[in-house]
């Protein structure tokens, strides 16, 4: 977990490759819905265009559906979920029903101005129309309000590994690998 632009997508894919499990990105799922012609897709498009988060019920349903996939039987890496305390409770229930515990939560620590710079560059390079300065700052404010409290929740549970998310991609990956290696078996 971490704010938008912290490198969650890049690093979750690397962790998933290392662990030989799928990386599940709610952001990727939501962006894929932007080209679909359904009421859900229209709702997601409108929310993302304004820089907001897709509501908990919709997000929970999409994640539950994805985690039911056979490729998730032996584990998965979540990127962008959960984002709110109610989503944490729903994930807890999903994991309890499947019998699989949450092993670790990696929190990428970053600098806000660096994030704005990264996301503006990503928007230009990838043609992502949702990466404008206004929507970026809205998403960062929403993260601080809604998602940052999850760090305290997971710290209290003893599941949090905080990692410096600044620097070259390979260095951040190395830091994450060190944090994962330090976990009790």
PDB file of C-alpha atoms in Angstrom:
ATOM      1  CA  UNK A   1       0.000   0.000   0.000  1.00  0.00           C
ATOM      2  CA  UNK A   2       0.979   3.591  -0.428  1.00  0.00           C
ATOM      3  CA  UNK A   3      -0.296   6.749  -2.025  1.00  0.00           C
ATOM      4  CA  UNK A   4      -0.919   7.036  -5.764  1.00  0.00           C
ATOM      5  CA  UNK A   5       2.403   7.075  -7.602  1.00  0.00           C
ATOM      6  CA  UNK A   6       4.346   5.344  -4.823  1.00  0.00           C
ATOM      7  CA  UNK A   7       5.251   2.441  -7.109  1.00  0.00           C
ATOM      8  CA  UNK A   8       2.666  -0.066  -5.883  1.00  0.00           C
ATOM      9  CA  UNK A   9       1.959  -1.428  -9.356  1.00  0.00           C
ATOM     10  CA  UNK A  10       5.589  -1.943 -10.277  1.00  0.00           C
ATOM     11  CA  UNK A  11       6.535  -3.417  -6.937  1.00  0.00           C
ATOM     12  CA  UNK A  12       3.435  -5.608  -6.548  1.00  0.00           C
ATOM     13  CA  UNK A  13       4.212  -7.210  -9.918  1.00  0.00           C
ATOM     14  CA  UNK A  14       7.769  -7.884  -8.793  1.00  0.00           C
ATOM     15  CA  UNK A  15       6.646  -9.395  -5.480  1.00  0.00           C
ATOM     16  CA  UNK A  16       4.032 -11.504  -7.284  1.00  0.00           C
ATOM     17  CA  UNK A  17       6.684 -12.796  -9.713  1.00  0.00           C
ATOM     18  CA  UNK A  18       8.986 -13.619  -6.796  1.00  0.00           C
ATOM     19  CA  UNK A  19       6.205 -15.490  -4.965  1.00  0.00           C
ATOM     20  CA  UNK A  20       4.715 -17.020  -8.145  1.00  0.00           C
ATOM     21  CA  UNK A  21       1.217 -15.673  -7.436  1.00  0.00           C
ATOM     22  CA  UNK A  22      -0.985 -13.211  -9.344  1.00  0.00           C
ATOM     23  CA  UNK A  23      -0.798  -9.468  -8.754  1.00  0.00           C
ATOM     24  CA  UNK A  24      -4.280  -8.007  -8.501  1.00  0.00           C
ATOM     25  CA  UNK A  25      -4.567  -4.275  -9.140  1.00  0.00           C
ATOM     26  CA  UNK A  26      -7.903  -2.606  -8.556  1.00  0.00           C
ATOM     27  CA  UNK A  27      -6.626   0.399 -10.495  1.00  0.00           C
ATOM     28  CA  UNK A  28      -5.957  -1.792 -13.539  1.00  0.00           C
ATOM     29  CA  UNK A  29      -9.389  -3.378 -13.202  1.00  0.00           C
ATOM     30  CA  UNK A  30     -11.049   0.037 -12.965  1.00  0.00           C
ATOM     31  CA  UNK A  31      -9.101   1.408 -15.945  1.00  0.00           C
ATOM     32  CA  UNK A  32     -10.135  -1.648 -17.995  1.00  0.00           C
ATOM     33  CA  UNK A  33     -13.757  -0.836 -17.168  1.00  0.00           C
ATOM     34  CA  UNK A  34     -13.323   2.603 -18.740  1.00  0.00           C
ATOM     35  CA  UNK A  35     -13.729   1.157 -22.211  1.00  0.00           C
ATOM     36  CA  UNK A  36     -16.676  -1.098 -21.353  1.00  0.00           C
ATOM     37  CA  UNK A  37     -20.241  -0.100 -22.178  1.00  0.00           C
ATOM     38  CA  UNK A  38     -22.005  -0.988 -18.928  1.00  0.00           C
ATOM     39  CA  UNK A  39     -23.597   1.025 -16.104  1.00  0.00           C
ATOM     40  CA  UNK A  40     -20.791  -0.097 -13.770  1.00  0.00           C
ATOM     41  CA  UNK A  41     -18.170   1.079 -16.255  1.00  0.00           C
ATOM     42  CA  UNK A  42     -19.901   4.468 -16.598  1.00  0.00           C
ATOM     43  CA  UNK A  43     -19.985   4.840 -12.816  1.00  0.00           C
ATOM     44  CA  UNK A  44     -16.297   3.973 -12.529  1.00  0.00           C
ATOM     45  CA  UNK A  45     -15.395   6.416 -15.343  1.00  0.00           C
ATOM     46  CA  UNK A  46     -17.272   9.285 -13.682  1.00  0.00           C
ATOM     47  CA  UNK A  47     -15.693   8.623 -10.301  1.00  0.00           C
ATOM     48  CA  UNK A  48     -12.147   8.338 -11.655  1.00  0.00           C
ATOM     49  CA  UNK A  49     -12.489  11.422 -13.871  1.00  0.00           C
ATOM     50  CA  UNK A  50     -13.121  13.471 -10.740  1.00  0.00           C
ATOM     51  CA  UNK A  51     -10.166  11.950  -8.894  1.00  0.00           C
ATOM     52  CA  UNK A  52     -12.369  10.018  -6.457  1.00  0.00           C
ATOM     53  CA  UNK A  53     -12.258   6.453  -5.256  1.00  0.00           C
ATOM     54  CA  UNK A  54     -14.769   3.897  -6.462  1.00  0.00           C
ATOM     55  CA  UNK A  55     -17.215   3.131  -3.614  1.00  0.00           C
ATOM     56  CA  UNK A  56     -16.533   0.299  -1.182  1.00  0.00           C
ATOM     57  CA  UNK A  57     -19.413  -1.956  -2.249  1.00  0.00           C
ATOM     58  CA  UNK A  58     -18.379  -1.883  -5.915  1.00  0.00           C
ATOM     59  CA  UNK A  59     -14.711  -2.336  -5.093  1.00  0.00           C
ATOM     60  CA  UNK A  60     -15.378  -5.182  -2.650  1.00  0.00           C
ATOM     61  CA  UNK A  61     -17.519  -7.030  -5.201  1.00  0.00           C
ATOM     62  CA  UNK A  62     -14.885  -6.692  -7.914  1.00  0.00           C
ATOM     63  CA  UNK A  63     -12.103  -7.903  -5.595  1.00  0.00           C
ATOM     64  CA  UNK A  64     -14.173 -10.811  -4.242  1.00  0.00           C
ATOM     65  CA  UNK A  65     -14.886 -11.933  -7.793  1.00  0.00           C
ATOM     66  CA  UNK A  66     -11.201 -11.744  -8.722  1.00  0.00           C
ATOM     67  CA  UNK A  67      -9.991 -13.556  -5.581  1.00  0.00           C
ATOM     68  CA  UNK A  68     -12.367 -16.419  -6.401  1.00  0.00           C
ATOM     69  CA  UNK A  69     -10.210 -17.178  -9.452  1.00  0.00           C
ATOM     70  CA  UNK A  70      -8.379 -20.495  -9.408  1.00  0.00           C
ATOM     71  CA  UNK A  71      -5.044 -18.720  -9.871  1.00  0.00           C
ATOM     72  CA  UNK A  72      -5.477 -17.156  -6.395  1.00  0.00           C
ATOM     73  CA  UNK A  73      -5.732 -20.475  -4.521  1.00  0.00           C
ATOM     74  CA  UNK A  74      -2.092 -20.371  -3.440  1.00  0.00           C
ATOM     75  CA  UNK A  75      -1.883 -16.659  -2.752  1.00  0.00           C
ATOM     76  CA  UNK A  76      -1.961 -13.271  -4.390  1.00  0.00           C
ATOM     77  CA  UNK A  77      -0.594  -9.765  -4.086  1.00  0.00           C
ATOM     78  CA  UNK A  78      -3.102  -6.936  -3.783  1.00  0.00           C
ATOM     79  CA  UNK A  79      -2.310  -3.528  -5.242  1.00  0.00           C
ATOM     80  CA  UNK A  80      -4.684  -0.708  -4.329  1.00  0.00           C
ATOM     81  CA  UNK A  81      -6.928  -2.734  -2.042  1.00  0.00           C
ATOM     82  CA  UNK A  82      -8.009  -2.304   0.660  1.00  0.00           C
ATOM     83  CA  UNK A  83      -8.224   1.506   0.695  1.00  0.00           C
ATOM     84  CA  UNK A  84     -10.648   2.051   3.575  1.00  0.00           C
ATOM     85  CA  UNK A  85     -11.293   0.480   6.975  1.00  0.00           C
ATOM     86  CA  UNK A  86     -14.623  -1.004   5.760  1.00  0.00           C
ATOM     87  CA  UNK A  87     -12.687  -2.655   2.906  1.00  0.00           C
ATOM     88  CA  UNK A  88     -10.257  -4.074   5.493  1.00  0.00           C
ATOM     89  CA  UNK A  89     -13.205  -5.692   7.291  1.00  0.00           C
ATOM     90  CA  UNK A  90     -14.533  -7.112   4.018  1.00  0.00           C
ATOM     91  CA  UNK A  91     -11.090  -8.479   3.100  1.00  0.00           C
ATOM     92  CA  UNK A  92     -10.842 -10.043   6.572  1.00  0.00           C
ATOM     93  CA  UNK A  93     -14.180 -11.791   5.953  1.00  0.00           C
ATOM     94  CA  UNK A  94     -13.108 -12.960   2.475  1.00  0.00           C
ATOM     95  CA  UNK A  95      -9.866 -14.389   3.856  1.00  0.00           C
ATOM     96  CA  UNK A  96     -11.644 -16.044   6.800  1.00  0.00           C
ATOM     97  CA  UNK A  97     -14.068 -17.702   4.377  1.00  0.00           C
ATOM     98  CA  UNK A  98     -11.231 -18.999   2.197  1.00  0.00           C
ATOM     99  CA  UNK A  99      -9.073 -20.071   5.122  1.00  0.00           C
ATOM    100  CA  UNK A 100      -6.063 -18.028   4.051  1.00  0.00           C
ATOM    101  CA  UNK A 101      -4.463 -15.433   6.329  1.00  0.00           C
ATOM    102  CA  UNK A 102      -3.015 -12.084   5.323  1.00  0.00           C
ATOM    103  CA  UNK A 103       0.763 -12.507   5.562  1.00  0.00           C
ATOM    104  CA  UNK A 104       2.113  -8.969   5.293  1.00  0.00           C
ATOM    105  CA  UNK A 105       1.210  -5.438   4.279  1.00  0.00           C
ATOM    106  CA  UNK A 106       4.000  -3.509   2.609  1.00  0.00           C
ATOM    107  CA  UNK A 107       3.621   0.259   2.959  1.00  0.00           C
ATOM    108  CA  UNK A 108       5.712   2.317   0.545  1.00  0.00           C
ATOM    109  CA  UNK A 109       6.803   5.587   2.162  1.00  0.00           C
ATOM    110  CA  UNK A 110       7.174   8.537  -0.235  1.00  0.00           C
ATOM    111  CA  UNK A 111       7.249  12.333  -0.612  1.00  0.00           C
ATOM    112  CA  UNK A 112       4.093  14.096  -1.884  1.00  0.00           C
ATOM    113  CA  UNK A 113       5.798  16.423  -4.372  1.00  0.00           C
ATOM    114  CA  UNK A 114       7.762  13.505  -5.806  1.00  0.00           C
ATOM    115  CA  UNK A 115       4.469  11.652  -6.220  1.00  0.00           C
ATOM    116  CA  UNK A 116       2.883  14.561  -8.117  1.00  0.00           C
ATOM    117  CA  UNK A 117       5.940  14.717 -10.387  1.00  0.00           C
ATOM    118  CA  UNK A 118       5.871  10.930 -10.999  1.00  0.00           C
ATOM    119  CA  UNK A 119       2.149  10.863 -11.753  1.00  0.00           C
ATOM    120  CA  UNK A 120       2.263  13.821 -14.133  1.00  0.00           C
ATOM    121  CA  UNK A 121       5.106  12.097 -16.010  1.00  0.00           C
ATOM    122  CA  UNK A 122       3.180   8.804 -16.051  1.00  0.00           C
ATOM    123  CA  UNK A 123       0.099  10.593 -17.366  1.00  0.00           C
ATOM    124  CA  UNK A 124       2.091  12.065 -20.262  1.00  0.00           C
ATOM    125  CA  UNK A 125       3.972   8.843 -21.058  1.00  0.00           C
ATOM    126  CA  UNK A 126       0.983   6.497 -20.837  1.00  0.00           C
ATOM    127  CA  UNK A 127      -1.730   8.852 -22.066  1.00  0.00           C
ATOM    128  CA  UNK A 128      -3.638   8.468 -18.812  1.00  0.00           C
ATOM    129  CA  UNK A 129      -6.202  11.224 -18.790  1.00  0.00           C
ATOM    130  CA  UNK A 130      -6.906  10.674 -15.068  1.00  0.00           C
ATOM    131  CA  UNK A 131      -3.358  11.828 -14.187  1.00  0.00           C
ATOM    132  CA  UNK A 132      -3.817  15.607 -14.135  1.00  0.00           C
ATOM    133  CA  UNK A 133      -2.474  17.731 -11.293  1.00  0.00           C
ATOM    134  CA  UNK A 134      -5.973  18.402  -9.948  1.00  0.00           C
ATOM    135  CA  UNK A 135      -7.012  14.747  -9.870  1.00  0.00           C
ATOM    136  CA  UNK A 136      -3.613  13.719  -8.502  1.00  0.00           C
ATOM    137  CA  UNK A 137      -3.895  16.131  -5.578  1.00  0.00           C
ATOM    138  CA  UNK A 138      -7.494  15.000  -4.969  1.00  0.00           C
ATOM    139  CA  UNK A 139      -6.380  11.354  -4.877  1.00  0.00           C
ATOM    140  CA  UNK A 140      -3.499  12.183  -2.526  1.00  0.00           C
ATOM    141  CA  UNK A 141      -5.874  14.003  -0.166  1.00  0.00           C
ATOM    142  CA  UNK A 142      -8.300  11.062  -0.280  1.00  0.00           C
ATOM    143  CA  UNK A 143      -5.432   8.693   0.453  1.00  0.00           C
ATOM    144  CA  UNK A 144      -4.374  10.732   3.474  1.00  0.00           C
ATOM    145  CA  UNK A 145      -7.958  10.819   4.749  1.00  0.00           C
ATOM    146  CA  UNK A 146      -9.191   7.310   3.948  1.00  0.00           C
ATOM    147  CA  UNK A 147      -6.242   4.988   3.374  1.00  0.00           C
ATOM    148  CA  UNK A 148      -3.450   6.194   5.627  1.00  0.00           C
ATOM    149  CA  UNK A 149      -5.405   5.053   8.743  1.00  0.00           C
ATOM    150  CA  UNK A 150      -4.982   1.487   7.484  1.00  0.00           C
ATOM    151  CA  UNK A 151      -1.277   1.776   8.252  1.00  0.00           C
ATOM    152  CA  UNK A 152      -2.088   2.100  11.961  1.00  0.00           C
ATOM    153  CA  UNK A 153      -4.539  -0.823  11.723  1.00  0.00           C
ATOM    154  CA  UNK A 154      -2.012  -3.143  10.121  1.00  0.00           C
ATOM    155  CA  UNK A 155       0.803  -1.943  12.395  1.00  0.00           C
ATOM    156  CA  UNK A 156      -1.364  -2.840  15.403  1.00  0.00           C
ATOM    157  CA  UNK A 157      -1.932  -6.313  13.929  1.00  0.00           C
ATOM    158  CA  UNK A 158       1.826  -6.790  13.475  1.00  0.00           C
ATOM    159  CA  UNK A 159       1.470  -7.147   9.693  1.00  0.00           C
ATOM    160  CA  UNK A 160       3.047  -3.887   8.526  1.00  0.00           C
ATOM    161  CA  UNK A 161       6.421  -3.637   6.784  1.00  0.00           C
ATOM    162  CA  UNK A 162       7.244   0.007   6.033  1.00  0.00           C
ATOM    163  CA  UNK A 163       9.637   0.467   3.124  1.00  0.00           C
ATOM    164  CA  UNK A 164      11.251   3.601   1.694  1.00  0.00           C
ATOM    165  CA  UNK A 165       9.635   3.935  -1.736  1.00  0.00           C
ATOM    166  CA  UNK A 166      11.986   6.616  -3.055  1.00  0.00           C
ATOM    167  CA  UNK A 167      14.923   5.869  -5.301  1.00  0.00           C
ATOM    168  CA  UNK A 168      15.553   3.641  -8.305  1.00  0.00           C
ATOM    169  CA  UNK A 169      13.011   0.854  -8.873  1.00  0.00           C
ATOM    170  CA  UNK A 170      15.571  -1.908  -8.293  1.00  0.00           C
ATOM    171  CA  UNK A 171      16.643  -0.359  -4.978  1.00  0.00           C
ATOM    172  CA  UNK A 172      13.020  -0.213  -3.768  1.00  0.00           C
ATOM    173  CA  UNK A 173      12.572  -3.848  -4.860  1.00  0.00           C
ATOM    174  CA  UNK A 174      15.700  -4.763  -2.880  1.00  0.00           C
ATOM    175  CA  UNK A 175      14.295  -3.021   0.208  1.00  0.00           C
ATOM    176  CA  UNK A 176      11.002  -4.897  -0.161  1.00  0.00           C
ATOM    177  CA  UNK A 177      12.804  -8.216  -0.579  1.00  0.00           C
ATOM    178  CA  UNK A 178      14.792  -7.495   2.584  1.00  0.00           C
ATOM    179  CA  UNK A 179      11.561  -6.724   4.459  1.00  0.00           C
ATOM    180  CA  UNK A 180       9.972  -9.948   3.205  1.00  0.00           C
ATOM    181  CA  UNK A 181      13.032 -11.998   4.127  1.00  0.00           C
ATOM    182  CA  UNK A 182      12.947 -10.539   7.657  1.00  0.00           C
ATOM    183  CA  UNK A 183       9.388 -11.806   8.239  1.00  0.00           C
ATOM    184  CA  UNK A 184       8.958 -14.668  10.689  1.00  0.00           C
ATOM    185  CA  UNK A 185       8.190 -17.938   8.925  1.00  0.00           C
TER     186      UNK A 185
END
